[in-house]
mmCIF file of C-alpha atoms and ligand atoms in Angstrom:
data_model
loop_
_atom_site.group_PDB
_atom_site.id
_atom_site.type_symbol
_atom_site.label_atom_id
_atom_site.label_comp_id
_atom_site.label_asym_id
_atom_site.label_seq_id
_atom_site.Cartn_x
_atom_site.Cartn_y
_atom_site.Cartn_z
ATOM 1 C CA MET A 1 -86.647 221.683 -49.807
ATOM 2 C CA GLN A 2 -85.051 222.136 -45.741
ATOM 3 C CA GLN A 3 -84.195 218.475 -44.782
ATOM 4 C CA ASP A 4 -85.738 217.562 -40.988
ATOM 5 C CA THR A 5 -83.015 217.681 -38.511
ATOM 6 C CA ILE A 6 -84.350 214.815 -36.305
ATOM 7 C CA LEU A 7 -86.038 211.741 -37.768
ATOM 8 C CA ILE A 8 -88.673 210.411 -35.624
ATOM 9 C CA ARG A 9 -90.167 206.806 -35.984
ATOM 10 C CA ARG A 10 -91.669 204.402 -33.776
ATOM 11 C CA GLU A 11 -91.030 200.112 -33.302
ATOM 12 C CA GLY A 12 -93.506 198.889 -31.266
ATOM 13 C CA ARG A 13 -93.435 200.515 -27.763
ATOM 14 C CA VAL A 14 -90.439 201.982 -28.661
ATOM 15 C CA GLY A 15 -89.845 206.096 -30.007
ATOM 16 C CA ILE A 16 -86.442 206.535 -32.065
ATOM 17 C CA LEU A 17 -85.437 209.869 -32.586
ATOM 18 C CA GLN A 18 -82.065 210.275 -35.110
ATOM 19 C CA LEU A 19 -80.510 213.594 -35.265
ATOM 20 C CA ASN A 20 -79.676 214.667 -38.752
ATOM 21 C CA ARG A 21 -77.717 217.303 -40.132
ATOM 22 C CA PRO A 22 -74.863 214.936 -41.635
ATOM 23 C CA ALA A 23 -73.329 217.194 -43.384
ATOM 24 C CA GLN A 24 -72.541 218.675 -40.570
ATOM 25 C CA LEU A 25 -71.889 215.877 -38.605
ATOM 26 C CA ASN A 26 -74.712 216.840 -36.899
ATOM 27 C CA ALA A 27 -74.121 219.356 -34.434
ATOM 28 C CA LEU A 28 -76.538 221.047 -32.144
ATOM 29 C CA ASN A 29 -77.977 224.127 -33.307
ATOM 30 C CA ASP A 30 -81.422 226.188 -32.174
ATOM 31 C CA GLU A 31 -83.822 224.224 -34.837
ATOM 32 C CA LEU A 32 -82.387 221.195 -34.189
ATOM 33 C CA MET A 33 -82.526 221.625 -30.307
ATOM 34 C CA ASP A 34 -86.440 222.729 -30.418
ATOM 35 C CA ALA A 35 -87.122 220.063 -32.702
ATOM 36 C CA LEU A 36 -85.817 217.452 -30.634
ATOM 37 C CA GLY A 37 -87.331 219.069 -27.615
ATOM 38 C CA ALA A 38 -90.556 218.981 -29.248
ATOM 39 C CA ALA A 39 -90.088 215.476 -30.551
ATOM 40 C CA LEU A 40 -89.121 214.194 -26.486
ATOM 41 C CA LEU A 41 -92.046 216.096 -25.192
ATOM 42 C CA GLY A 42 -94.406 214.374 -27.232
ATOM 43 C CA MET A 43 -92.853 210.617 -27.419
ATOM 44 C CA ASP A 44 -93.253 211.655 -23.362
ATOM 45 C CA ALA A 45 -96.745 212.129 -23.337
ATOM 46 C CA ASP A 46 -97.577 209.290 -25.651
ATOM 47 C CA ASP A 47 -99.413 206.134 -23.718
ATOM 48 C CA GLY A 48 -98.520 204.018 -26.479
ATOM 49 C CA ILE A 49 -94.228 204.967 -26.214
ATOM 50 C CA GLY A 50 -92.362 203.265 -23.100
ATOM 51 C CA CYS A 51 -88.823 203.623 -23.757
ATOM 52 C CA ILE A 52 -87.330 206.356 -26.152
ATOM 53 C CA ILE A 53 -83.901 206.011 -27.992
ATOM 54 C CA LEU A 54 -81.702 209.393 -29.141
ATOM 55 C CA THR A 55 -79.163 207.988 -31.906
ATOM 56 C CA GLY A 56 -76.881 210.302 -34.982
ATOM 57 C CA SER A 57 -75.358 208.517 -38.070
ATOM 58 C CA SER A 58 -72.452 205.833 -37.207
ATOM 59 C CA LYS A 59 -70.342 208.758 -38.390
ATOM 60 C CA ALA A 60 -71.180 211.180 -35.732
ATOM 61 C CA PHE A 61 -74.058 211.244 -32.762
ATOM 62 C CA ALA A 62 -73.087 215.254 -32.539
ATOM 63 C CA ALA A 63 -69.674 216.586 -32.929
ATOM 64 C CA GLY A 64 -71.268 219.166 -30.566
ATOM 65 C CA ALA A 65 -72.494 222.992 -30.577
ATOM 66 C CA ASP A 66 -73.213 224.424 -34.144
ATOM 67 C CA ILE A 67 -69.424 226.155 -34.391
ATOM 68 C CA SER A 68 -70.706 228.621 -37.290
ATOM 69 C CA ALA A 69 -74.322 229.909 -35.116
ATOM 70 C CA MET A 70 -71.824 230.505 -32.103
ATOM 71 C CA GLN A 71 -69.235 231.689 -33.654
ATOM 72 C CA SER A 72 -70.406 235.658 -33.431
ATOM 73 C CA LYS A 73 -72.396 235.835 -30.274
ATOM 74 C CA THR A 74 -71.476 238.602 -27.945
ATOM 75 C CA TYR A 75 -72.292 237.938 -23.974
ATOM 76 C CA MET A 76 -75.166 240.011 -24.163
ATOM 77 C CA ASP A 77 -77.049 237.299 -26.709
ATOM 78 C CA ALA A 78 -76.132 234.553 -24.966
ATOM 79 C CA PHE A 79 -77.126 235.608 -21.679
ATOM 80 C CA ARG A 80 -80.731 236.949 -23.610
ATOM 81 C CA GLN A 81 -81.118 234.052 -25.431
ATOM 82 C CA ASN A 82 -80.585 231.922 -22.632
ATOM 83 C CA PHE A 83 -77.979 230.027 -24.839
ATOM 84 C CA ILE A 84 -78.389 226.027 -23.835
ATOM 85 C CA GLY A 85 -80.848 226.952 -21.200
ATOM 86 C CA ARG A 86 -83.715 227.699 -23.371
ATOM 87 C CA ASN A 87 -83.927 224.445 -25.655
ATOM 88 C CA TRP A 88 -80.975 221.988 -24.539
ATOM 89 C CA GLU A 89 -82.513 220.620 -21.343
ATOM 90 C CA THR A 90 -86.078 219.204 -22.329
ATOM 91 C CA ILE A 91 -84.693 216.075 -22.295
ATOM 92 C CA LEU A 92 -84.460 216.318 -18.225
ATOM 93 C CA ARG A 93 -87.995 216.734 -18.101
ATOM 94 C CA VAL A 94 -88.320 213.372 -19.966
ATOM 95 C CA ARG A 95 -89.909 210.955 -17.383
ATOM 96 C CA LYS A 96 -89.341 207.715 -19.273
ATOM 97 C CA PRO A 97 -86.043 206.309 -20.145
ATOM 98 C CA VAL A 98 -84.103 207.777 -22.691
ATOM 99 C CA ILE A 99 -81.413 205.062 -24.283
ATOM 100 C CA ALA A 100 -78.247 207.180 -26.176
ATOM 101 C CA ALA A 101 -77.263 204.939 -29.218
ATOM 102 C CA VAL A 102 -74.006 206.441 -29.653
ATOM 103 C CA ALA A 103 -72.035 205.529 -32.565
ATOM 104 C CA GLY A 104 -68.719 207.991 -33.561
ATOM 105 C CA TYR A 105 -68.169 211.461 -32.759
ATOM 106 C CA ALA A 106 -70.073 212.454 -29.377
ATOM 107 C CA LEU A 107 -67.838 215.731 -28.695
ATOM 108 C CA GLY A 108 -68.783 218.757 -26.594
ATOM 109 C CA GLY A 109 -72.717 219.501 -26.919
ATOM 110 C CA GLY A 110 -73.078 215.823 -28.177
ATOM 111 C CA CYS A 111 -70.977 214.034 -24.865
ATOM 112 C CA GLU A 112 -73.268 216.592 -23.360
ATOM 113 C CA LEU A 113 -76.417 215.798 -24.794
ATOM 114 C CA ALA A 114 -75.389 212.113 -24.338
ATOM 115 C CA MET A 115 -74.398 212.501 -20.702
ATOM 116 C CA MET A 116 -78.110 214.222 -20.328
ATOM 117 C CA CYS A 117 -79.576 210.382 -21.868
ATOM 118 C CA ASP A 118 -80.453 208.071 -18.673
ATOM 119 C CA PHE A 119 -77.601 205.176 -20.226
ATOM 120 C CA ILE A 120 -75.128 205.434 -23.082
ATOM 121 C CA ILE A 121 -74.757 202.121 -25.263
ATOM 122 C CA ALA A 122 -71.799 202.710 -27.206
ATOM 123 C CA ALA A 123 -70.561 201.584 -30.730
ATOM 124 C CA ASP A 124 -67.078 200.389 -30.479
ATOM 125 C CA ASN A 125 -66.569 203.504 -33.080
ATOM 126 C CA ALA A 126 -67.737 205.875 -30.529
ATOM 127 C CA LYS A 127 -65.439 208.833 -29.329
ATOM 128 C CA PHE A 128 -66.105 210.672 -27.158
ATOM 129 C CA GLY A 129 -64.613 214.534 -25.924
ATOM 130 C CA GLN A 130 -65.408 218.095 -25.030
ATOM 131 C CA PRO A 131 -62.956 219.874 -26.757
ATOM 132 C CA GLU A 132 -64.483 223.657 -25.983
ATOM 133 C CA ILE A 133 -61.192 224.154 -24.405
ATOM 134 C CA LYS A 134 -59.204 224.036 -28.109
ATOM 135 C CA LEU A 135 -62.194 226.219 -29.303
ATOM 136 C CA GLY A 136 -60.899 229.132 -26.084
ATOM 137 C CA THR A 137 -64.086 228.337 -24.431
ATOM 138 C CA ILE A 138 -65.896 225.692 -21.992
ATOM 139 C CA PRO A 139 -67.486 223.061 -21.940
ATOM 140 C CA GLY A 140 -71.344 224.832 -21.595
ATOM 141 C CA ALA A 141 -74.048 222.100 -21.600
ATOM 142 C CA GLY A 142 -73.285 220.137 -18.390
ATOM 143 C CA GLY A 143 -69.661 218.960 -19.519
ATOM 144 C CA THR A 144 -67.935 220.075 -16.301
ATOM 145 C CA GLN A 145 -70.615 218.678 -13.780
ATOM 146 C CA ARG A 146 -71.731 215.623 -15.868
ATOM 147 C CA LEU A 147 -68.125 214.236 -17.020
ATOM 148 C CA PRO A 148 -66.632 214.035 -13.128
ATOM 149 C CA ARG A 149 -69.633 212.251 -11.799
ATOM 150 C CA ALA A 150 -69.118 209.475 -14.635
ATOM 151 C CA VAL A 151 -65.995 209.167 -14.712
ATOM 152 C CA SER A 152 -64.159 210.625 -11.773
ATOM 153 C CA LYS A 153 -62.411 214.267 -11.219
ATOM 154 C CA SER A 154 -59.120 213.289 -12.640
ATOM 155 C CA LYS A 155 -60.401 211.976 -16.324
ATOM 156 C CA ALA A 156 -62.954 214.534 -16.121
ATOM 157 C CA MET A 157 -60.199 217.327 -16.032
ATOM 158 C CA ASP A 158 -57.573 215.218 -18.355
ATOM 159 C CA MET A 159 -60.809 215.458 -20.835
ATOM 160 C CA VAL A 160 -61.644 219.317 -20.246
ATOM 161 C CA LEU A 161 -58.391 220.500 -19.714
ATOM 162 C CA THR A 162 -56.601 218.728 -23.193
ATOM 163 C CA GLY A 163 -60.139 218.392 -25.255
ATOM 164 C CA ARG A 164 -58.788 214.870 -25.716
ATOM 165 C CA MET A 165 -61.142 212.475 -27.394
ATOM 166 C CA MET A 166 -61.531 208.841 -25.530
ATOM 167 C CA ASP A 167 -61.990 205.450 -27.176
ATOM 168 C CA ALA A 168 -65.421 203.456 -26.740
ATOM 169 C CA THR A 169 -62.986 200.993 -24.888
ATOM 170 C CA GLU A 170 -61.597 203.665 -22.541
ATOM 171 C CA ALA A 171 -65.171 205.320 -22.231
ATOM 172 C CA GLU A 172 -66.848 202.185 -20.677
ATOM 173 C CA ARG A 173 -63.378 201.427 -18.385
ATOM 174 C CA ALA A 174 -64.294 204.801 -16.853
ATOM 175 C CA GLY A 175 -67.975 204.211 -16.706
ATOM 176 C CA LEU A 176 -69.098 206.979 -18.878
ATOM 177 C CA VAL A 177 -71.020 204.597 -21.018
ATOM 178 C CA SER A 178 -73.125 201.055 -19.988
ATOM 179 C CA ARG A 179 -71.722 198.751 -22.946
ATOM 180 C CA ILE A 180 -69.881 198.614 -25.722
ATOM 181 C CA VAL A 181 -71.468 196.691 -29.267
ATOM 182 C CA PRO A 182 -69.847 196.694 -32.656
ATOM 183 C CA LEU A 183 -71.395 199.718 -34.912
ATOM 184 C CA GLU A 184 -73.043 197.036 -37.154
ATOM 185 C CA LYS A 185 -75.444 195.865 -34.087
ATOM 186 C CA LEU A 186 -75.786 199.277 -32.546
ATOM 187 C CA GLU A 187 -78.929 199.360 -33.563
ATOM 188 C CA GLU A 188 -80.691 196.132 -33.009
ATOM 189 C CA GLU A 189 -78.753 195.971 -29.718
ATOM 190 C CA ALA A 190 -80.233 199.898 -28.115
ATOM 191 C CA LEU A 191 -83.724 198.594 -29.881
ATOM 192 C CA ALA A 192 -83.342 195.274 -27.766
ATOM 193 C CA ALA A 193 -82.476 197.120 -25.256
ATOM 194 C CA ALA A 194 -85.681 199.288 -25.444
ATOM 195 C CA THR A 195 -88.022 196.867 -26.063
ATOM 196 C CA PHE A 196 -87.561 195.081 -23.003
ATOM 197 C CA ILE A 197 -87.920 198.115 -20.961
ATOM 198 C CA ALA A 198 -91.322 199.125 -22.619
ATOM 199 C CA SER A 199 -92.321 196.061 -21.520
ATOM 200 C CA MET A 200 -91.958 196.441 -18.255
ATOM 201 C CA SER A 201 -94.482 198.208 -15.966
ATOM 202 C CA LEU A 202 -94.593 201.894 -16.498
ATOM 203 C CA PRO A 203 -94.824 203.025 -13.563
ATOM 204 C CA SER A 204 -92.183 201.271 -12.330
ATOM 205 C CA VAL A 205 -90.162 202.283 -14.848
ATOM 206 C CA MET A 206 -90.472 205.595 -13.942
ATOM 207 C CA ALA A 207 -90.025 205.428 -11.022
ATOM 208 C CA ALA A 208 -86.699 203.627 -10.952
ATOM 209 C CA LYS A 209 -85.742 206.944 -13.190
ATOM 210 C CA GLU A 210 -86.416 209.191 -10.883
ATOM 211 C CA CYS A 211 -85.169 206.836 -7.916
ATOM 212 C CA VAL A 212 -81.866 206.644 -9.542
ATOM 213 C CA ASN A 213 -81.821 210.235 -10.606
ATOM 214 C CA ARG A 214 -82.197 211.763 -6.849
ATOM 215 C CA ALA A 215 -79.337 209.624 -6.093
ATOM 216 C CA TYR A 216 -77.258 212.514 -7.989
ATOM 217 C CA GLU A 217 -79.680 215.368 -5.867
ATOM 218 C CA SER A 218 -79.530 214.267 -2.212
ATOM 219 C CA THR A 219 -77.640 212.639 0.579
ATOM 220 C CA LEU A 220 -77.494 208.993 1.003
ATOM 221 C CA ALA A 221 -80.397 209.340 3.740
ATOM 222 C CA GLU A 222 -82.558 211.094 1.565
ATOM 223 C CA GLY A 223 -82.069 209.242 -1.473
ATOM 224 C CA VAL A 224 -82.855 206.046 -0.009
ATOM 225 C CA LEU A 225 -85.728 207.241 1.420
ATOM 226 C CA TYR A 226 -87.122 208.755 -1.392
ATOM 227 C CA GLU A 227 -86.690 205.288 -2.743
ATOM 228 C CA ARG A 228 -88.304 203.631 0.106
ATOM 229 C CA ARG A 229 -91.439 205.741 -0.498
ATOM 230 C CA ASN A 230 -91.581 204.726 -4.205
ATOM 231 C CA PHE A 231 -91.052 201.259 -3.299
ATOM 232 C CA HIS A 232 -93.880 201.591 -1.213
ATOM 233 C CA ALA A 233 -95.926 203.630 -3.982
ATOM 234 C CA LEU A 234 -95.777 200.454 -6.175
ATOM 235 C CA PHE A 235 -97.891 198.728 -4.486
ATOM 236 C CA ALA A 236 -100.487 200.609 -5.099
ATOM 237 C CA THR A 237 -100.429 199.252 -8.658
ATOM 238 C CA ASN A 238 -101.975 196.548 -10.420
ATOM 239 C CA ASP A 239 -98.793 195.618 -12.477
ATOM 240 C CA GLN A 240 -96.863 194.694 -9.215
ATOM 241 C CA LYS A 241 -99.818 192.150 -8.230
ATOM 242 C CA GLU A 242 -99.624 191.064 -11.849
ATOM 243 C CA GLY A 243 -95.610 190.605 -11.805
ATOM 244 C CA MET A 244 -95.479 188.995 -8.721
ATOM 245 C CA ALA A 245 -98.232 186.798 -9.537
ATOM 246 C CA ALA A 246 -97.031 185.969 -12.456
ATOM 247 C CA PHE A 247 -93.684 185.041 -10.385
ATOM 248 C CA LEU A 248 -95.464 182.610 -8.591
ATOM 249 C CA GLU A 249 -97.396 180.936 -10.775
ATOM 250 C CA LYS A 250 -94.452 180.811 -13.336
ATOM 251 C CA ARG A 251 -96.058 182.631 -15.979
ATOM 252 C CA LYS A 252 -94.882 185.869 -18.295
ATOM 253 C CA PRO A 253 -96.563 189.013 -16.646
ATOM 254 C CA GLU A 254 -98.922 190.713 -18.543
ATOM 255 C CA PHE A 255 -98.210 194.299 -17.917
ATOM 256 C CA ARG A 256 -100.895 196.856 -18.206
ATOM 257 C CA HIS A 257 -98.894 200.024 -17.350
ATOM 258 C CA ASP A 258 -101.250 200.859 -14.155
HETATM 259 N N1 LIG B 301 -70.091 222.971 -35.405
HETATM 260 C C1 LIG B 301 -70.435 223.050 -36.714
HETATM 261 N N2 LIG B 301 -70.039 222.564 -37.840
HETATM 262 C C2 LIG B 301 -69.437 221.314 -37.625
HETATM 263 C C3 LIG B 301 -69.234 221.181 -36.143
HETATM 264 C C4 LIG B 301 -69.683 221.742 -35.281
HETATM 265 N N3 LIG B 301 -69.398 221.622 -33.779
HETATM 266 N N4 LIG B 301 -68.172 219.831 -35.947
HETATM 267 C C5 LIG B 301 -68.286 219.478 -37.635
HETATM 268 N N5 LIG B 301 -68.534 220.343 -38.551
HETATM 269 C C6 LIG B 301 -68.931 220.325 -40.003
HETATM 270 C C7 LIG B 301 -67.601 221.159 -40.333
HETATM 271 O O1 LIG B 301 -67.133 222.175 -40.771
HETATM 272 C C8 LIG B 301 -67.613 220.555 -41.638
HETATM 273 O O2 LIG B 301 -68.628 221.352 -42.594
HETATM 274 P P1 LIG B 301 -67.852 221.335 -44.440
HETATM 275 O O3 LIG B 301 -67.856 220.287 -45.096
HETATM 276 O O4 LIG B 301 -68.834 222.036 -44.913
HETATM 277 O O5 LIG B 301 -66.320 222.444 -44.117
HETATM 278 C C9 LIG B 301 -68.232 218.749 -41.160
HETATM 279 O O6 LIG B 301 -69.001 219.463 -40.356
HETATM 280 C C10 LIG B 301 -67.746 217.569 -41.102
HETATM 281 O O7 LIG B 301 -66.607 218.359 -40.296
HETATM 282 P P2 LIG B 301 -64.939 217.680 -40.876
HETATM 283 O O8 LIG B 301 -64.373 218.288 -42.279
HETATM 284 O O9 LIG B 301 -64.164 218.724 -39.809
HETATM 285 O O10 LIG B 301 -64.622 216.268 -40.855
HETATM 286 P P3 LIG B 301 -63.760 215.471 -39.971
HETATM 287 O O11 LIG B 301 -63.973 214.036 -40.110
HETATM 288 O O12 LIG B 301 -61.935 215.811 -40.577
HETATM 289 O O13 LIG B 301 -63.609 216.076 -38.894
HETATM 290 C C11 LIG B 301 -64.117 215.915 -35.998
HETATM 291 C C12 LIG B 301 -64.321 215.391 -37.769
HETATM 292 C C13 LIG B 301 -62.916 215.999 -34.976
HETATM 293 C C14 LIG B 301 -65.569 216.050 -35.243
HETATM 294 C C15 LIG B 301 -64.225 217.871 -36.400
HETATM 295 O O14 LIG B 301 -64.953 217.865 -37.195
HETATM 296 C C16 LIG B 301 -64.255 218.340 -34.933
HETATM 297 O O15 LIG B 301 -63.431 218.815 -34.482
HETATM 298 N N6 LIG B 301 -65.688 219.059 -34.773
HETATM 299 C C17 LIG B 301 -65.957 220.050 -33.967
HETATM 300 C C18 LIG B 301 -65.813 219.411 -32.434
HETATM 301 C C19 LIG B 301 -65.821 220.128 -31.229
HETATM 302 O O16 LIG B 301 -64.780 221.407 -31.290
HETATM 303 N N7 LIG B 301 -67.468 220.476 -30.399
HETATM 304 C C20 LIG B 301 -67.235 221.383 -29.829
HETATM 305 C C21 LIG B 301 -68.299 222.422 -30.040
HETATM 306 S S1 LIG B 301 -68.645 223.534 -29.295
HETATM 307 C C22 LIG B 301 -69.774 223.015 -27.958
HETATM 308 O O17 LIG B 301 -69.824 221.821 -27.880
HETATM 309 C C23 LIG B 301 -69.949 223.380 -26.521
HETATM 310 C C24 LIG B 301 -71.308 223.582 -25.423
HETATM 311 O O18 LIG B 301 -70.495 222.438 -24.682
HETATM 312 C C25 LIG B 301 -72.494 223.507 -25.616
#
């Protein structure tokens, strides 16, 4: 029997997606990326979910695109199939937050997939890298673009040109990951962060994500204007009235996500 390439579960308002090709260290193939895209869009459309966690195993988040599925591709195959573009970037269409909980290897496409998430919580055994240069190629899922934005040009060049791995400490120091936790606490810490986010007002969470992402796509003045308009718009929500009333009344807010 074929095993599922993605394991899907739910804890309260948190959706958890686990990459599941353990024998291949979660190497990312078409079947897995199609399943991941469908699961992500399903959770994004589900009113009962407020935050998503994407994770792998304790040994590997993902060791990259599946090399055995790529090795014999021709240029025309890659071009006609729109390789990478066809099914790897569905995650960028998700409007709810997606947290990458990374243990073990996050290499090549695995590192790129983690960087497409909204933030990365790393276990202390995490290792990040863009080793494509050693395969006679280059990153193909945004690594040459997102890594310099995350860690500076110098470190990104170093990683992409030498293919060396960064451990969790270096990745946190460089700004690639937001926090490091002991491996045995990874799931608990990611779930705590996701549960907290999912308990906030969904419209403000979605607006916050959209505004931070805008920082990468606009000038400072345009980005600040975009933020201002969203800030103004949130005065139209019931949750803003509830959140501020709860603060003034010294009680916990009860957000209804509208
Ligand atoms: N694709 C396909 N299979 C992979 C894989 C990958 N990216 N990474 C690991 N595997 C497979 C191995 O072939 C091996 O399979 P077998 O048992 O059938 O031989 C199994 O997973 C376990 O791997 P190793 O025996 O190599 O495990 P290790 O602990 O000795 O080494 C590793 C771990 C350092 C991660 C090593 O597996 C490795 O270097 N993997 C390749 C990493 C890589 O180059 N990634 C970039 C891919 S290209 C890419 O991602 C392009 C892009 O930008 C989209």
